[in-house]
Amino acid sequence: MGRIGIFTQDFKFYHDVIYQLREWELPFVSIEDPGQIPEDVPVVLSADGDDQLPRQIKSSNPVQAIRMALPRLLNRYDFNSIIIGIDPGPRPGIAVTADMILTEAYECPDTASVGKEVQEIADFYSYKNISIKIGNGDKPNRMAIMDALEKTNIGITIVDETNTSMPHKIHDNALSAARIAFIEGNYYPLAVPRKFNRKDVYDKEFVTIRKLVLSGQGNS
């Protein structure tokens, strides 16, 4: 199992990046001695003003640092393909897949936030190709979102979002966005696990970065 290292003299960055890593549920370790970085730490996160280290990513923005670190957890320097899935609505869902691995899924507070969120994803991930898939529902909000995305200059495909909001017991906009990102062909081929709950539905339905890292498969 690979872990993300943290080495910084910046207390705010230290606090914020630990908070984010816990939110992402990614394993991490604080580096006390920069001369002794554990072998299972493929990447070290530091603030912009910190000393230089091997395997290091510097950014005072903790989310940027984590997004930049993700391919390192899989023994890569970048991803081949990033797909951003968007579930249109008044509180749009956004999800990111990196080489068919679900890395994040969350809900935006409003449609006006989507352009900024997508631009930051495009800026913070390391990749060769990037594209957007947006569901064909809620036309007024979908059109508003697409207008906001025009400035990103990222190609957008409108996909049939049939099956992406089922079952209603566990549905949320982030989950729908993840399913939209994975649509290949006409619509999402929903296969609901017999036993599921809101907490583990992502790991059961998708290959997630969290599951890969915790299982040790990211180091293979």
Tab-separated table of C-alpha atoms in Angstrom:
chain	number	residue	atom	x	y	z
A	1	MET	CA	0.000	0.000	0.000
A	2	GLY	CA	1.492	3.333	-1.056
A	3	ARG	CA	1.176	6.372	1.168
A	4	ILE	CA	1.378	10.075	0.478
A	5	GLY	CA	4.114	11.782	2.462
A	6	ILE	CA	3.753	15.247	3.961
A	7	PHE	CA	6.784	17.395	4.684
A	8	THR	CA	6.252	21.069	5.402
A	9	GLN	CA	7.084	23.915	7.737
A	10	ASP	CA	3.807	25.605	6.791
A	11	PHE	CA	1.310	24.873	9.571
A	12	LYS	CA	-1.717	25.974	7.545
A	13	PHE	CA	-0.759	23.770	4.610
A	14	TYR	CA	-0.120	20.855	6.976
A	15	HIS	CA	-3.527	21.231	8.592
A	16	ASP	CA	-5.370	21.738	5.306
A	17	VAL	CA	-3.707	18.910	3.390
A	18	ILE	CA	-4.354	16.417	6.195
A	19	TYR	CA	-7.996	17.471	6.258
A	20	GLN	CA	-8.247	16.935	2.496
A	21	LEU	CA	-6.445	13.578	2.561
A	22	ARG	CA	-8.896	12.359	5.172
A	23	GLU	CA	-11.772	13.576	3.018
A	24	TRP	CA	-10.297	11.691	0.051
A	25	GLU	CA	-9.643	8.690	2.353
A	26	LEU	CA	-6.084	8.325	1.086
A	27	PRO	CA	-3.311	6.966	3.345
A	28	PHE	CA	-0.603	9.415	4.366
A	29	VAL	CA	2.340	9.813	6.697
A	30	SER	CA	4.130	12.852	8.111
A	31	ILE	CA	7.815	12.964	7.175
A	32	GLU	CA	9.889	14.005	10.183
A	33	ASP	CA	13.327	13.408	8.673
A	34	PRO	CA	13.566	14.441	4.997
A	35	GLY	CA	16.618	12.221	4.665
A	36	GLN	CA	14.587	9.123	5.501
A	37	ILE	CA	11.531	8.928	3.278
A	38	PRO	CA	9.840	5.509	3.645
A	39	GLU	CA	10.008	3.239	0.604
A	40	ASP	CA	6.220	3.025	0.399
A	41	VAL	CA	5.959	6.803	-0.104
A	42	PRO	CA	6.102	7.506	-3.859
A	43	VAL	CA	5.293	11.201	-3.476
A	44	VAL	CA	5.798	13.911	-0.851
A	45	LEU	CA	3.547	16.955	-0.612
A	46	SER	CA	5.015	20.272	0.493
A	47	ALA	CA	4.073	23.928	0.450
A	48	ASP	CA	5.639	26.263	-2.093
A	49	GLY	CA	8.167	27.677	0.372
A	50	ASP	CA	9.449	24.356	1.744
A	51	ASP	CA	12.889	22.840	1.152
A	52	GLN	CA	13.408	20.716	-1.932
A	53	LEU	CA	13.062	16.935	-1.556
A	54	PRO	CA	13.056	13.888	-3.821
A	55	ARG	CA	9.644	12.643	-5.034
A	56	GLN	CA	8.171	16.011	-4.122
A	57	ILE	CA	5.179	18.001	-5.309
A	58	LYS	CA	5.046	21.610	-4.174
A	59	SER	CA	1.814	23.547	-4.000
A	60	SER	CA	0.286	25.641	-1.263
A	61	ASN	CA	-3.134	24.568	-2.557
A	62	PRO	CA	-3.761	21.184	-0.879
A	63	VAL	CA	-6.349	20.000	-3.424
A	64	GLN	CA	-3.986	20.829	-6.267
A	65	ALA	CA	-1.192	18.944	-4.507
A	66	ILE	CA	-3.357	15.847	-4.021
A	67	ARG	CA	-4.617	15.859	-7.597
A	68	MET	CA	-1.063	16.179	-8.886
A	69	ALA	CA	0.020	13.307	-6.628
A	70	LEU	CA	-2.592	10.773	-7.754
A	71	PRO	CA	-0.701	9.274	-10.708
A	72	ARG	CA	2.381	8.830	-8.512
A	73	LEU	CA	0.355	6.513	-6.278
A	74	LEU	CA	-0.093	4.315	-9.352
A	75	ASN	CA	3.579	4.502	-10.377
A	76	ARG	CA	2.868	6.984	-13.171
A	77	TYR	CA	3.750	10.586	-13.849
A	78	ASP	CA	0.478	11.360	-15.596
A	79	PHE	CA	-2.780	9.832	-16.778
A	80	ASN	CA	-3.546	9.117	-20.391
A	81	SER	CA	-7.195	10.188	-20.263
A	82	ILE	CA	-9.226	12.322	-17.867
A	83	ILE	CA	-13.011	12.292	-18.240
A	84	ILE	CA	-15.137	14.735	-16.269
A	85	GLY	CA	-18.722	13.592	-15.784
A	86	ILE	CA	-21.392	16.183	-15.022
A	87	ASP	CA	-24.929	15.554	-13.827
A	88	PRO	CA	-26.822	18.746	-14.729
A	89	GLY	CA	-29.203	20.298	-12.254
A	90	PRO	CA	-29.466	23.147	-9.750
A	91	ARG	CA	-26.805	21.367	-7.637
A	92	PRO	CA	-24.708	19.690	-10.336
A	93	GLY	CA	-22.704	16.572	-9.679
A	94	ILE	CA	-19.093	16.420	-10.856
A	95	ALA	CA	-16.960	13.293	-11.099
A	96	VAL	CA	-13.487	12.620	-12.461
A	97	THR	CA	-12.199	9.397	-13.973
A	98	ALA	CA	-8.521	8.961	-14.738
A	99	ASP	CA	-7.792	6.037	-17.052
A	100	MET	CA	-11.121	4.483	-16.007
A	101	ILE	CA	-10.376	4.946	-12.296
A	102	LEU	CA	-12.834	7.060	-10.324
A	103	THR	CA	-10.728	9.595	-8.461
A	104	GLU	CA	-13.368	11.951	-7.079
A	105	ALA	CA	-17.078	12.712	-7.134
A	106	TYR	CA	-18.849	15.574	-5.426
A	107	GLU	CA	-21.738	18.016	-5.677
A	108	CYS	CA	-21.477	21.692	-6.604
A	109	PRO	CA	-23.572	24.242	-4.719
A	110	ASP	CA	-24.891	25.776	-7.958
A	111	THR	CA	-24.439	25.854	-11.728
A	112	ALA	CA	-22.315	29.006	-11.545
A	113	SER	CA	-19.578	27.050	-9.740
A	114	VAL	CA	-19.133	24.393	-12.421
A	115	GLY	CA	-16.914	26.370	-14.781
A	116	LYS	CA	-14.397	27.163	-12.044
A	117	GLU	CA	-14.461	23.603	-10.701
A	118	VAL	CA	-13.843	22.076	-14.123
A	119	GLN	CA	-11.070	24.548	-14.906
A	120	GLU	CA	-9.296	23.643	-11.661
A	121	ILE	CA	-9.596	19.944	-12.474
A	122	ALA	CA	-8.069	20.632	-15.880
A	123	ASP	CA	-5.284	22.706	-14.319
A	124	PHE	CA	-4.454	20.431	-11.380
A	125	TYR	CA	-4.441	16.937	-12.924
A	126	SER	CA	-1.566	15.603	-15.032
A	127	TYR	CA	-2.816	13.999	-18.250
A	128	LYS	CA	-2.462	13.691	-22.003
A	129	ASN	CA	-6.150	14.011	-22.942
A	130	ILE	CA	-9.210	15.471	-21.246
A	131	SER	CA	-12.898	15.522	-22.137
A	132	ILE	CA	-16.298	16.187	-20.571
A	133	LYS	CA	-19.465	14.095	-20.596
A	134	ILE	CA	-22.672	15.775	-19.479
A	135	GLY	CA	-26.074	14.164	-19.006
A	136	ASN	CA	-28.913	15.085	-21.340
A	137	GLY	CA	-31.397	15.880	-18.548
A	138	ASP	CA	-32.534	19.224	-17.092
A	139	LYS	CA	-32.048	21.219	-20.288
A	140	PRO	CA	-32.140	24.736	-18.757
A	141	ASN	CA	-29.414	23.944	-16.224
A	142	ARG	CA	-27.500	21.848	-18.756
A	143	MET	CA	-27.382	24.749	-21.194
A	144	ALA	CA	-26.272	27.143	-18.445
A	145	ILE	CA	-23.493	24.733	-17.458
A	146	MET	CA	-22.359	24.264	-21.047
A	147	ASP	CA	-22.223	28.027	-21.524
A	148	ALA	CA	-20.018	28.274	-18.429
A	149	LEU	CA	-17.774	25.480	-19.723
A	150	GLU	CA	-17.148	27.148	-23.066
A	151	LYS	CA	-14.185	29.077	-21.646
A	152	THR	CA	-12.416	25.842	-20.674
A	153	ASN	CA	-11.995	24.826	-24.341
A	154	ILE	CA	-12.571	21.181	-23.379
A	155	GLY	CA	-14.585	18.973	-25.712
A	156	ILE	CA	-18.085	18.161	-24.432
A	157	THR	CA	-20.254	15.152	-25.261
A	158	ILE	CA	-23.929	15.044	-24.269
A	159	VAL	CA	-24.837	11.504	-23.191
A	160	ASP	CA	-28.077	9.682	-22.391
A	161	GLU	CA	-28.269	9.682	-18.592
A	162	THR	CA	-30.793	6.826	-18.417
A	163	ASN	CA	-30.135	4.619	-15.344
A	164	THR	CA	-27.729	7.073	-13.743
A	165	SER	CA	-30.087	8.049	-10.915
A	166	MET	CA	-31.161	4.569	-9.813
A	167	PRO	CA	-31.956	3.265	-7.287
A	168	HIS	CA	-33.422	6.339	-5.634
A	169	LYS	CA	-32.516	4.982	-2.197
A	170	ILE	CA	-28.838	5.781	-2.728
A	171	HIS	CA	-29.051	8.366	-5.485
A	172	ASP	CA	-27.158	11.607	-5.270
A	173	ASN	CA	-25.861	13.982	-7.916
A	174	ALA	CA	-22.226	12.995	-7.422
A	175	LEU	CA	-23.041	9.326	-8.003
A	176	SER	CA	-24.968	10.210	-11.156
A	177	ALA	CA	-21.991	12.230	-12.384
A	178	ALA	CA	-19.692	9.254	-11.837
A	179	ARG	CA	-22.000	7.029	-13.851
A	180	ILE	CA	-22.206	9.640	-16.600
A	181	ALA	CA	-18.410	9.741	-16.796
A	182	PHE	CA	-18.336	5.975	-17.359
A	183	ILE	CA	-21.009	5.879	-20.080
A	184	GLU	CA	-19.806	4.118	-23.200
A	185	GLY	CA	-22.312	3.704	-26.005
A	186	ASN	CA	-25.995	4.482	-25.614
A	187	TYR	CA	-26.520	4.652	-21.837
A	188	TYR	CA	-25.230	3.461	-18.468
A	189	PRO	CA	-25.666	-0.321	-17.990
A	190	LEU	CA	-26.735	-0.164	-14.355
A	191	ALA	CA	-25.910	-3.220	-12.275
A	192	VAL	CA	-26.806	-2.501	-8.654
A	193	PRO	CA	-25.081	-4.689	-6.035
A	194	ARG	CA	-27.459	-6.803	-3.967
A	195	LYS	CA	-26.169	-5.261	-0.767
A	196	PHE	CA	-25.264	-1.616	-0.904
A	197	ASN	CA	-25.382	1.602	1.015
A	198	ARG	CA	-24.502	5.194	0.319
A	199	LYS	CA	-21.106	4.862	2.024
A	200	ASP	CA	-19.651	2.028	-0.051
A	201	VAL	CA	-21.588	2.254	-3.324
A	202	TYR	CA	-18.669	3.947	-5.090
A	203	ASP	CA	-16.164	1.226	-4.194
A	204	LYS	CA	-18.647	-1.506	-5.118
A	205	GLU	CA	-19.708	-0.019	-8.428
A	206	PHE	CA	-16.430	1.471	-9.692
A	207	VAL	CA	-12.690	1.016	-9.569
A	208	THR	CA	-11.749	3.895	-7.265
A	209	ILE	CA	-8.368	5.417	-6.510
A	210	ARG	CA	-8.989	4.820	-2.815
A	211	LYS	CA	-9.690	1.118	-3.334
A	212	LEU	CA	-6.641	0.647	-5.563
A	213	VAL	CA	-4.279	2.368	-3.158
A	214	LEU	CA	-5.590	0.664	-0.015
A	215	SER	CA	-5.456	-2.751	-1.688
A	216	GLY	CA	-1.877	-2.213	-2.817
A	217	GLN	CA	-2.781	-2.648	-6.482
A	218	GLY	CA	-1.499	0.823	-7.223
A	219	ASN	CA	2.034	-0.405	-6.595
A	220	SER	CA	1.907	-3.283	-9.041
